């Protein structure tokens, strides 16, 4: 019994001991994880707001300062020196140093430090060299106001924070992943940061936006001050070198030419874009040439590059910094304000130390003058003890120290005893007085700076900008991006087939009927004999419904494609005619376009991309006493309604067949097109400047500053040159007038011309390298004013008004033109044109669109069907918007 109890007792004690041990381990793990997380956040990943450095960066800068003698040091040597302060290996230090060096601000580099444009890494640290830049020496270090701490092993002292007098964190940017949080602060422009600091000191508002060393184009609409949840969109700068070549000169931040080319090749392999060859000529600047096959649109390819490759990317900032040993989430505006105020405090501390040093210099200079001028040094000749010497000097000074700013200490007297006899013998009272006066001026100036600290800080920032701001202008262009619809720019990389009878569509039905080329992200619209309609994503094989009558690629929000349809309403029912658009649908949902009765059947169907309305002949079956078995029906007489409308009655009798009699013209008004200057794109949504109303034959006229004239049928995916000076609707019979400087003859010439070949680009100035386009006029009867330069000793010649229509006849576009004047011209101005009346235009008849089913087409034995209409003009589409066509 005792043995059993003892054994049981031992078992319980063992369990309690295990539980206690388990509790301790859990607690230890909790503490260890918190310690590790705190260490990673505070000592590795996140920069401090005070100086903008992570610890490893701060230690590198401190090591560079200790080694600084004006000459380059091997990076390997700097890394080794930094390891005295940094508790990690050399690889992390070398990588961090290369990243600082590539930002080209704090470190003056020599050797191969890698290339952020191509993604090439730096050479080994034993081959490359570094020293502090002049900017770093001016801005980062100030030992007298630096707070110091012991290094990790207690052998050395290192700075707690470096006294950086500049918003360095925002200039360089920072990125780090810690435990439970991360930071991503984007780099900003050097000069814009200084301007913002000055504005903050003046109490003015400011805005800051990123600027990337890789340049490119950025959309800062959703930047959100660099806080969590914001986003920057970035694009490469792509331009058209010629009709078959694109060139990329700038790339998005975070990419390099290698990764960019890889993404383009992958998109080509997937069939999203079509290219022939890529050349990478990148050296000091980016140059990637993209060669296109013949017949591929450069504008469409540029949009496709943005849609499907790394030519467009986005980056989400996250403003996290360390302040008082705690992570803090703030925006870039607050970061700059804190940094600027910290800079003011550092400048104040420097001025206070400077003032103390100057006052100390003045005190000793005054004391030295009293000591020598009054020959007090002779009073110590008889003294035999050190105490006696000190007392004798103190006694000799007392009658003369009333004007001193502080009491004389024993240390002051000891310094007087250290003055050499040579200095006493050569003492110049005038020079001593000049020194004291100059010190007094400096003291007064320093006190003035302290009294006007904000103005002093503003001057400090202005000096920084004038000294180091040259060559640091903004690289990334800020622009609002247009949204690119992938379906509109993707290359049609596959073929669509249909089996009409069985009701299948797809890309794998190669034995069946070919429909059209399409892409693998397109939607397909299908109509069937029963009056059903469905939109589905393109696939290898999809069943819709038997007896397909029409298949096409579906264009979302397409308000111009109009479907003309005649259908029989159920077995033995009346026939109806309807016209409708399909702007938006639910994918894979089957829609019934008839009245819904069983055995309804489509008798006639066409899809018309520009709202064409044809004339058809309706043939009835012989039945009973029908007198007229045949008549014409004009779809132009039928109003465009919603797809769910029942339509208008054609006849209650049985239709034998319907034949096309006459193809129709568009019943839609010309399309109004606007140009949005903010995104440099055309649109039909009313944004920007109205260019006019365009039919399918109308063209745009474009003239660039280089003198290139061209016309083109407007397309919403068109891109425009940055130097475009004319963009308007082209009127073929309206002459164009130009005044240009002819480089060879060094005179201004005038020419008037018509564009004879609208499909050809023409250059309207001469080919001499110094030739340039001065003015271009698109008015019918333009007038120019010539302002002459003043000749020495003569009155300025009166301005000359030139009626260009009278001055020169219309000639060929390649003609040189006539001399404007032989006099020296100061400037040429455009004046109001002479009056001109344009011939009257006859617009197409506007077709009414009604809301309800209120039109009935009734067969008449004697006349063609006519419409009876009631109700208001206008109809509502699926989104409920009233539209007129």
PDB file of C-alpha atoms in Angstrom, residues 260-445:
ATOM      1  CA  UNK A 260      10.881  44.144 -69.294  1.00  0.00           C
ATOM      2  CA  UNK A 261      12.066  42.331 -72.433  1.00  0.00           C
ATOM      3  CA  UNK A 262      11.206  38.965 -70.855  1.00  0.00           C
ATOM      4  CA  UNK A 263       7.641  40.137 -70.188  1.00  0.00           C
ATOM      5  CA  UNK A 264       7.304  41.349 -73.790  1.00  0.00           C
ATOM      6  CA  UNK A 265       8.563  38.023 -75.158  1.00  0.00           C
ATOM      7  CA  UNK A 266       6.128  36.114 -72.912  1.00  0.00           C
ATOM      8  CA  UNK A 267       3.209  38.252 -74.110  1.00  0.00           C
ATOM      9  CA  UNK A 268       4.292  37.578 -77.691  1.00  0.00           C
ATOM     10  CA  UNK A 269       4.477  33.822 -77.033  1.00  0.00           C
ATOM     11  CA  UNK A 270       0.963  33.898 -75.571  1.00  0.00           C
ATOM     12  CA  UNK A 271      -0.319  35.766 -78.620  1.00  0.00           C
ATOM     13  CA  UNK A 272      -1.319  38.909 -76.724  1.00  0.00           C
ATOM     14  CA  UNK A 273       0.945  41.036 -78.927  1.00  0.00           C
ATOM     15  CA  UNK A 274       2.759  40.379 -82.180  1.00  0.00           C
ATOM     16  CA  UNK A 275       6.388  41.428 -82.624  1.00  0.00           C
ATOM     17  CA  UNK A 276       9.128  40.486 -85.059  1.00  0.00           C
ATOM     18  CA  UNK A 277      12.297  41.254 -83.100  1.00  0.00           C
ATOM     19  CA  UNK A 278      13.577  43.078 -79.990  1.00  0.00           C
ATOM     20  CA  UNK A 279      16.925  44.870 -79.769  1.00  0.00           C
ATOM     21  CA  UNK A 280      18.373  46.046 -76.448  1.00  0.00           C
ATOM     22  CA  UNK A 281      20.784  48.937 -77.066  1.00  0.00           C
ATOM     23  CA  UNK A 282      20.789  50.124 -73.444  1.00  0.00           C
ATOM     24  CA  UNK A 283      24.024  51.665 -72.176  1.00  0.00           C
ATOM     25  CA  UNK A 284      23.996  54.897 -70.168  1.00  0.00           C
ATOM     26  CA  UNK A 285      20.387  55.409 -71.279  1.00  0.00           C
ATOM     27  CA  UNK A 286      17.596  52.947 -71.999  1.00  0.00           C
ATOM     28  CA  UNK A 287      16.967  52.081 -75.643  1.00  0.00           C
ATOM     29  CA  UNK A 288      14.863  49.042 -76.478  1.00  0.00           C
ATOM     30  CA  UNK A 289      13.793  48.722 -80.115  1.00  0.00           C
ATOM     31  CA  UNK A 290      10.673  46.672 -80.849  1.00  0.00           C
ATOM     32  CA  UNK A 291      10.298  45.732 -84.522  1.00  0.00           C
ATOM     33  CA  UNK A 292       6.730  45.022 -85.647  1.00  0.00           C
ATOM     34  CA  UNK A 293       5.558  42.833 -88.518  1.00  0.00           C
ATOM     35  CA  UNK A 294       3.914  44.573 -91.480  1.00  0.00           C
ATOM     36  CA  UNK A 295       0.266  45.479 -91.034  1.00  0.00           C
ATOM     37  CA  UNK A 296       0.394  45.683 -87.220  1.00  0.00           C
ATOM     38  CA  UNK A 297      -0.862  48.971 -85.734  1.00  0.00           C
ATOM     39  CA  UNK A 298       1.876  50.718 -83.679  1.00  0.00           C
ATOM     40  CA  UNK A 299      -0.736  52.595 -81.602  1.00  0.00           C
ATOM     41  CA  UNK A 300      -2.579  49.389 -80.758  1.00  0.00           C
ATOM     42  CA  UNK A 301       0.708  47.644 -79.935  1.00  0.00           C
ATOM     43  CA  UNK A 302       1.701  50.428 -77.523  1.00  0.00           C
ATOM     44  CA  UNK A 303      -1.604  50.005 -75.667  1.00  0.00           C
ATOM     45  CA  UNK A 304      -1.146  46.223 -75.705  1.00  0.00           C
ATOM     46  CA  UNK A 305       2.354  46.591 -74.224  1.00  0.00           C
ATOM     47  CA  UNK A 306       0.845  48.580 -71.353  1.00  0.00           C
ATOM     48  CA  UNK A 307      -2.003  46.071 -70.930  1.00  0.00           C
ATOM     49  CA  UNK A 308      -0.080  42.775 -71.109  1.00  0.00           C
ATOM     50  CA  UNK A 309       3.572  43.436 -70.194  1.00  0.00           C
ATOM     51  CA  UNK A 310       5.686  45.055 -67.482  1.00  0.00           C
ATOM     52  CA  UNK A 311       5.628  48.314 -69.496  1.00  0.00           C
ATOM     53  CA  UNK A 312       2.901  49.287 -67.027  1.00  0.00           C
ATOM     54  CA  UNK A 313       3.130  48.320 -63.384  1.00  0.00           C
ATOM     55  CA  UNK A 314       1.889  49.643 -60.077  1.00  0.00           C
ATOM     56  CA  UNK A 315       3.466  50.035 -56.680  1.00  0.00           C
ATOM     57  CA  UNK A 316       1.720  50.493 -53.335  1.00  0.00           C
ATOM     58  CA  UNK A 317       3.522  52.775 -50.873  1.00  0.00           C
ATOM     59  CA  UNK A 318       3.417  52.174 -47.130  1.00  0.00           C
ATOM     60  CA  UNK A 319       4.789  54.949 -44.946  1.00  0.00           C
ATOM     61  CA  UNK A 320       6.244  53.329 -41.826  1.00  0.00           C
ATOM     62  CA  UNK A 321       9.142  54.817 -39.840  1.00  0.00           C
ATOM     63  CA  UNK A 322      10.755  54.457 -36.409  1.00  0.00           C
ATOM     64  CA  UNK A 323      10.254  57.257 -33.893  1.00  0.00           C
ATOM     65  CA  UNK A 324      11.191  56.924 -30.197  1.00  0.00           C
ATOM     66  CA  UNK A 325      11.890  53.198 -30.718  1.00  0.00           C
ATOM     67  CA  UNK A 326       8.353  52.558 -31.991  1.00  0.00           C
ATOM     68  CA  UNK A 327       7.013  52.009 -35.496  1.00  0.00           C
ATOM     69  CA  UNK A 328       4.814  54.862 -36.725  1.00  0.00           C
ATOM     70  CA  UNK A 329       2.626  54.990 -39.855  1.00  0.00           C
ATOM     71  CA  UNK A 330       2.595  58.493 -41.364  1.00  0.00           C
ATOM     72  CA  UNK A 331       2.333  60.097 -44.806  1.00  0.00           C
ATOM     73  CA  UNK A 332       5.137  61.738 -46.759  1.00  0.00           C
ATOM     74  CA  UNK A 333       3.807  65.224 -46.005  1.00  0.00           C
ATOM     75  CA  UNK A 334       4.151  64.637 -42.263  1.00  0.00           C
ATOM     76  CA  UNK A 335       7.546  62.980 -42.820  1.00  0.00           C
ATOM     77  CA  UNK A 336       8.789  66.118 -44.547  1.00  0.00           C
ATOM     78  CA  UNK A 337       7.345  68.396 -41.862  1.00  0.00           C
ATOM     79  CA  UNK A 338       9.025  66.367 -39.092  1.00  0.00           C
ATOM     80  CA  UNK A 339      12.305  66.231 -41.011  1.00  0.00           C
ATOM     81  CA  UNK A 340      12.255  69.979 -41.680  1.00  0.00           C
ATOM     82  CA  UNK A 341      11.532  70.803 -38.039  1.00  0.00           C
ATOM     83  CA  UNK A 342      14.296  68.389 -36.995  1.00  0.00           C
ATOM     84  CA  UNK A 343      16.680  70.176 -39.375  1.00  0.00           C
ATOM     85  CA  UNK A 344      15.790  73.504 -37.712  1.00  0.00           C
ATOM     86  CA  UNK A 345      16.584  72.001 -34.295  1.00  0.00           C
ATOM     87  CA  UNK A 346      19.927  70.697 -35.570  1.00  0.00           C
ATOM     88  CA  UNK A 347      20.799  74.102 -37.060  1.00  0.00           C
ATOM     89  CA  UNK A 348      19.871  75.720 -33.754  1.00  0.00           C
ATOM     90  CA  UNK A 349      22.120  73.283 -31.845  1.00  0.00           C
ATOM     91  CA  UNK A 350      25.005  74.003 -34.248  1.00  0.00           C
ATOM     92  CA  UNK A 351      24.525  77.754 -33.883  1.00  0.00           C
ATOM     93  CA  UNK A 352      24.445  77.522 -30.071  1.00  0.00           C
ATOM     94  CA  UNK A 353      27.691  75.524 -30.061  1.00  0.00           C
ATOM     95  CA  UNK A 354      29.204  77.973 -32.538  1.00  0.00           C
ATOM     96  CA  UNK A 355      28.116  80.913 -30.376  1.00  0.00           C
ATOM     97  CA  UNK A 356      29.680  79.329 -27.286  1.00  0.00           C
ATOM     98  CA  UNK A 357      32.953  78.718 -29.134  1.00  0.00           C
ATOM     99  CA  UNK A 358      33.043  82.274 -30.502  1.00  0.00           C
ATOM    100  CA  UNK A 359      32.379  83.765 -27.058  1.00  0.00           C
ATOM    101  CA  UNK A 360      35.102  81.563 -25.612  1.00  0.00           C
ATOM    102  CA  UNK A 361      37.530  82.735 -28.332  1.00  0.00           C
ATOM    103  CA  UNK A 362      36.568  86.376 -27.658  1.00  0.00           C
ATOM    104  CA  UNK A 363      37.025  85.900 -23.914  1.00  0.00           C
ATOM    105  CA  UNK A 364      40.508  84.435 -24.226  1.00  0.00           C
ATOM    106  CA  UNK A 365      41.563  86.920 -26.938  1.00  0.00           C
ATOM    107  CA  UNK A 366      40.511  89.780 -24.643  1.00  0.00           C
ATOM    108  CA  UNK A 367      42.243  88.148 -21.668  1.00  0.00           C
ATOM    109  CA  UNK A 368      45.419  87.607 -23.704  1.00  0.00           C
ATOM    110  CA  UNK A 369      45.439  91.250 -24.778  1.00  0.00           C
ATOM    111  CA  UNK A 370      45.065  92.434 -21.163  1.00  0.00           C
ATOM    112  CA  UNK A 371      47.802  90.021 -20.057  1.00  0.00           C
ATOM    113  CA  UNK A 372      50.339  91.213 -22.642  1.00  0.00           C
ATOM    114  CA  UNK A 373      49.353  94.889 -23.032  1.00  0.00           C
ATOM    115  CA  UNK A 374      49.565  95.489 -19.249  1.00  0.00           C
ATOM    116  CA  UNK A 375      52.753  93.398 -18.915  1.00  0.00           C
ATOM    117  CA  UNK A 376      51.182  91.229 -16.225  1.00  0.00           C
ATOM    118  CA  UNK A 377      53.611  88.455 -17.159  1.00  0.00           C
ATOM    119  CA  UNK A 378      56.327  90.459 -15.324  1.00  0.00           C
ATOM    120  CA  UNK A 379      54.472  90.016 -12.009  1.00  0.00           C
ATOM    121  CA  UNK A 380      55.388  86.339 -11.908  1.00  0.00           C
ATOM    122  CA  UNK A 381      59.175  86.818 -12.174  1.00  0.00           C
ATOM    123  CA  UNK A 382      59.662  86.813  -8.401  1.00  0.00           C
ATOM    124  CA  UNK A 383      57.232  83.981  -7.686  1.00  0.00           C
ATOM    125  CA  UNK A 384      58.760  80.629  -6.760  1.00  0.00           C
ATOM    126  CA  UNK A 385      55.657  78.460  -6.428  1.00  0.00           C
ATOM    127  CA  UNK A 386      52.918  77.564  -8.930  1.00  0.00           C
ATOM    128  CA  UNK A 387      50.258  78.837  -6.539  1.00  0.00           C
ATOM    129  CA  UNK A 388      52.127  82.114  -6.282  1.00  0.00           C
ATOM    130  CA  UNK A 389      52.226  82.435 -10.089  1.00  0.00           C
ATOM    131  CA  UNK A 390      48.485  81.861 -10.338  1.00  0.00           C
ATOM    132  CA  UNK A 391      47.732  84.406  -7.574  1.00  0.00           C
ATOM    133  CA  UNK A 392      50.057  87.010  -9.091  1.00  0.00           C
ATOM    134  CA  UNK A 393      48.405  86.782 -12.510  1.00  0.00           C
ATOM    135  CA  UNK A 394      44.931  86.820 -10.944  1.00  0.00           C
ATOM    136  CA  UNK A 395      45.851  89.935  -8.954  1.00  0.00           C
ATOM    137  CA  UNK A 396      47.295  91.646 -12.026  1.00  0.00           C
ATOM    138  CA  UNK A 397      44.187  90.949 -14.104  1.00  0.00           C
ATOM    139  CA  UNK A 398      41.576  92.166 -11.612  1.00  0.00           C
ATOM    140  CA  UNK A 399      41.759  95.905 -12.426  1.00  0.00           C
ATOM    141  CA  UNK A 400      41.197  95.194 -16.165  1.00  0.00           C
ATOM    142  CA  UNK A 401      38.484  92.529 -16.342  1.00  0.00           C
ATOM    143  CA  UNK A 402      35.363  94.582 -15.775  1.00  0.00           C
ATOM    144  CA  UNK A 403      34.376  94.376 -19.466  1.00  0.00           C
ATOM    145  CA  UNK A 404      34.752  90.625 -19.738  1.00  0.00           C
ATOM    146  CA  UNK A 405      31.530  88.637 -20.180  1.00  0.00           C
ATOM    147  CA  UNK A 406      32.366  85.987 -17.606  1.00  0.00           C
ATOM    148  CA  UNK A 407      34.595  85.494 -14.577  1.00  0.00           C
ATOM    149  CA  UNK A 408      38.226  84.506 -15.015  1.00  0.00           C
ATOM    150  CA  UNK A 409      38.841  80.898 -14.010  1.00  0.00           C
ATOM    151  CA  UNK A 410      42.008  79.082 -13.018  1.00  0.00           C
ATOM    152  CA  UNK A 411      41.938  77.308 -16.381  1.00  0.00           C
ATOM    153  CA  UNK A 412      42.094  80.721 -18.102  1.00  0.00           C
ATOM    154  CA  UNK A 413      45.141  81.701 -16.034  1.00  0.00           C
ATOM    155  CA  UNK A 414      46.835  78.375 -16.794  1.00  0.00           C
ATOM    156  CA  UNK A 415      46.300  79.018 -20.548  1.00  0.00           C
ATOM    157  CA  UNK A 416      47.933  82.465 -20.122  1.00  0.00           C
ATOM    158  CA  UNK A 417      51.000  80.889 -18.623  1.00  0.00           C
ATOM    159  CA  UNK A 418      51.313  78.672 -21.696  1.00  0.00           C
ATOM    160  CA  UNK A 419      51.744  81.654 -24.059  1.00  0.00           C
ATOM    161  CA  UNK A 420      55.194  81.532 -25.615  1.00  0.00           C
ATOM    162  CA  UNK A 421      57.705  84.393 -25.173  1.00  0.00           C
ATOM    163  CA  UNK A 422      57.987  84.646 -28.972  1.00  0.00           C
ATOM    164  CA  UNK A 423      54.270  85.412 -29.181  1.00  0.00           C
ATOM    165  CA  UNK A 424      54.572  88.033 -26.413  1.00  0.00           C
ATOM    166  CA  UNK A 425      57.520  89.732 -28.107  1.00  0.00           C
ATOM    167  CA  UNK A 426      55.735  89.903 -31.490  1.00  0.00           C
ATOM    168  CA  UNK A 427      52.335  90.859 -30.071  1.00  0.00           C
ATOM    169  CA  UNK A 428      50.559  93.426 -32.264  1.00  0.00           C
ATOM    170  CA  UNK A 429      47.888  95.409 -30.395  1.00  0.00           C
ATOM    171  CA  UNK A 430      46.127  96.482 -33.628  1.00  0.00           C
ATOM    172  CA  UNK A 431      45.896  92.927 -34.928  1.00  0.00           C
ATOM    173  CA  UNK A 432      44.620  91.750 -31.565  1.00  0.00           C
ATOM    174  CA  UNK A 433      41.935  94.433 -31.632  1.00  0.00           C
ATOM    175  CA  UNK A 434      40.957  93.468 -35.202  1.00  0.00           C
ATOM    176  CA  UNK A 435      40.647  89.823 -34.120  1.00  0.00           C
ATOM    177  CA  UNK A 436      38.426  90.813 -31.184  1.00  0.00           C
ATOM    178  CA  UNK A 437      36.262  93.010 -33.432  1.00  0.00           C
ATOM    179  CA  UNK A 438      35.885  90.248 -36.048  1.00  0.00           C
ATOM    180  CA  UNK A 439      34.886  87.834 -33.285  1.00  0.00           C
ATOM    181  CA  UNK A 440      32.334  90.361 -32.051  1.00  0.00           C
ATOM    182  CA  UNK A 441      30.886  90.599 -35.580  1.00  0.00           C
ATOM    183  CA  UNK A 442      30.616  86.823 -35.826  1.00  0.00           C
ATOM    184  CA  UNK A 443      28.977  86.642 -32.392  1.00  0.00           C
ATOM    185  CA  UNK A 444      26.446  89.286 -33.394  1.00  0.00           C
ATOM    186  CA  UNK A 445      25.769  87.442 -36.665  1.00  0.00           C
TER     187      UNK A 445
END
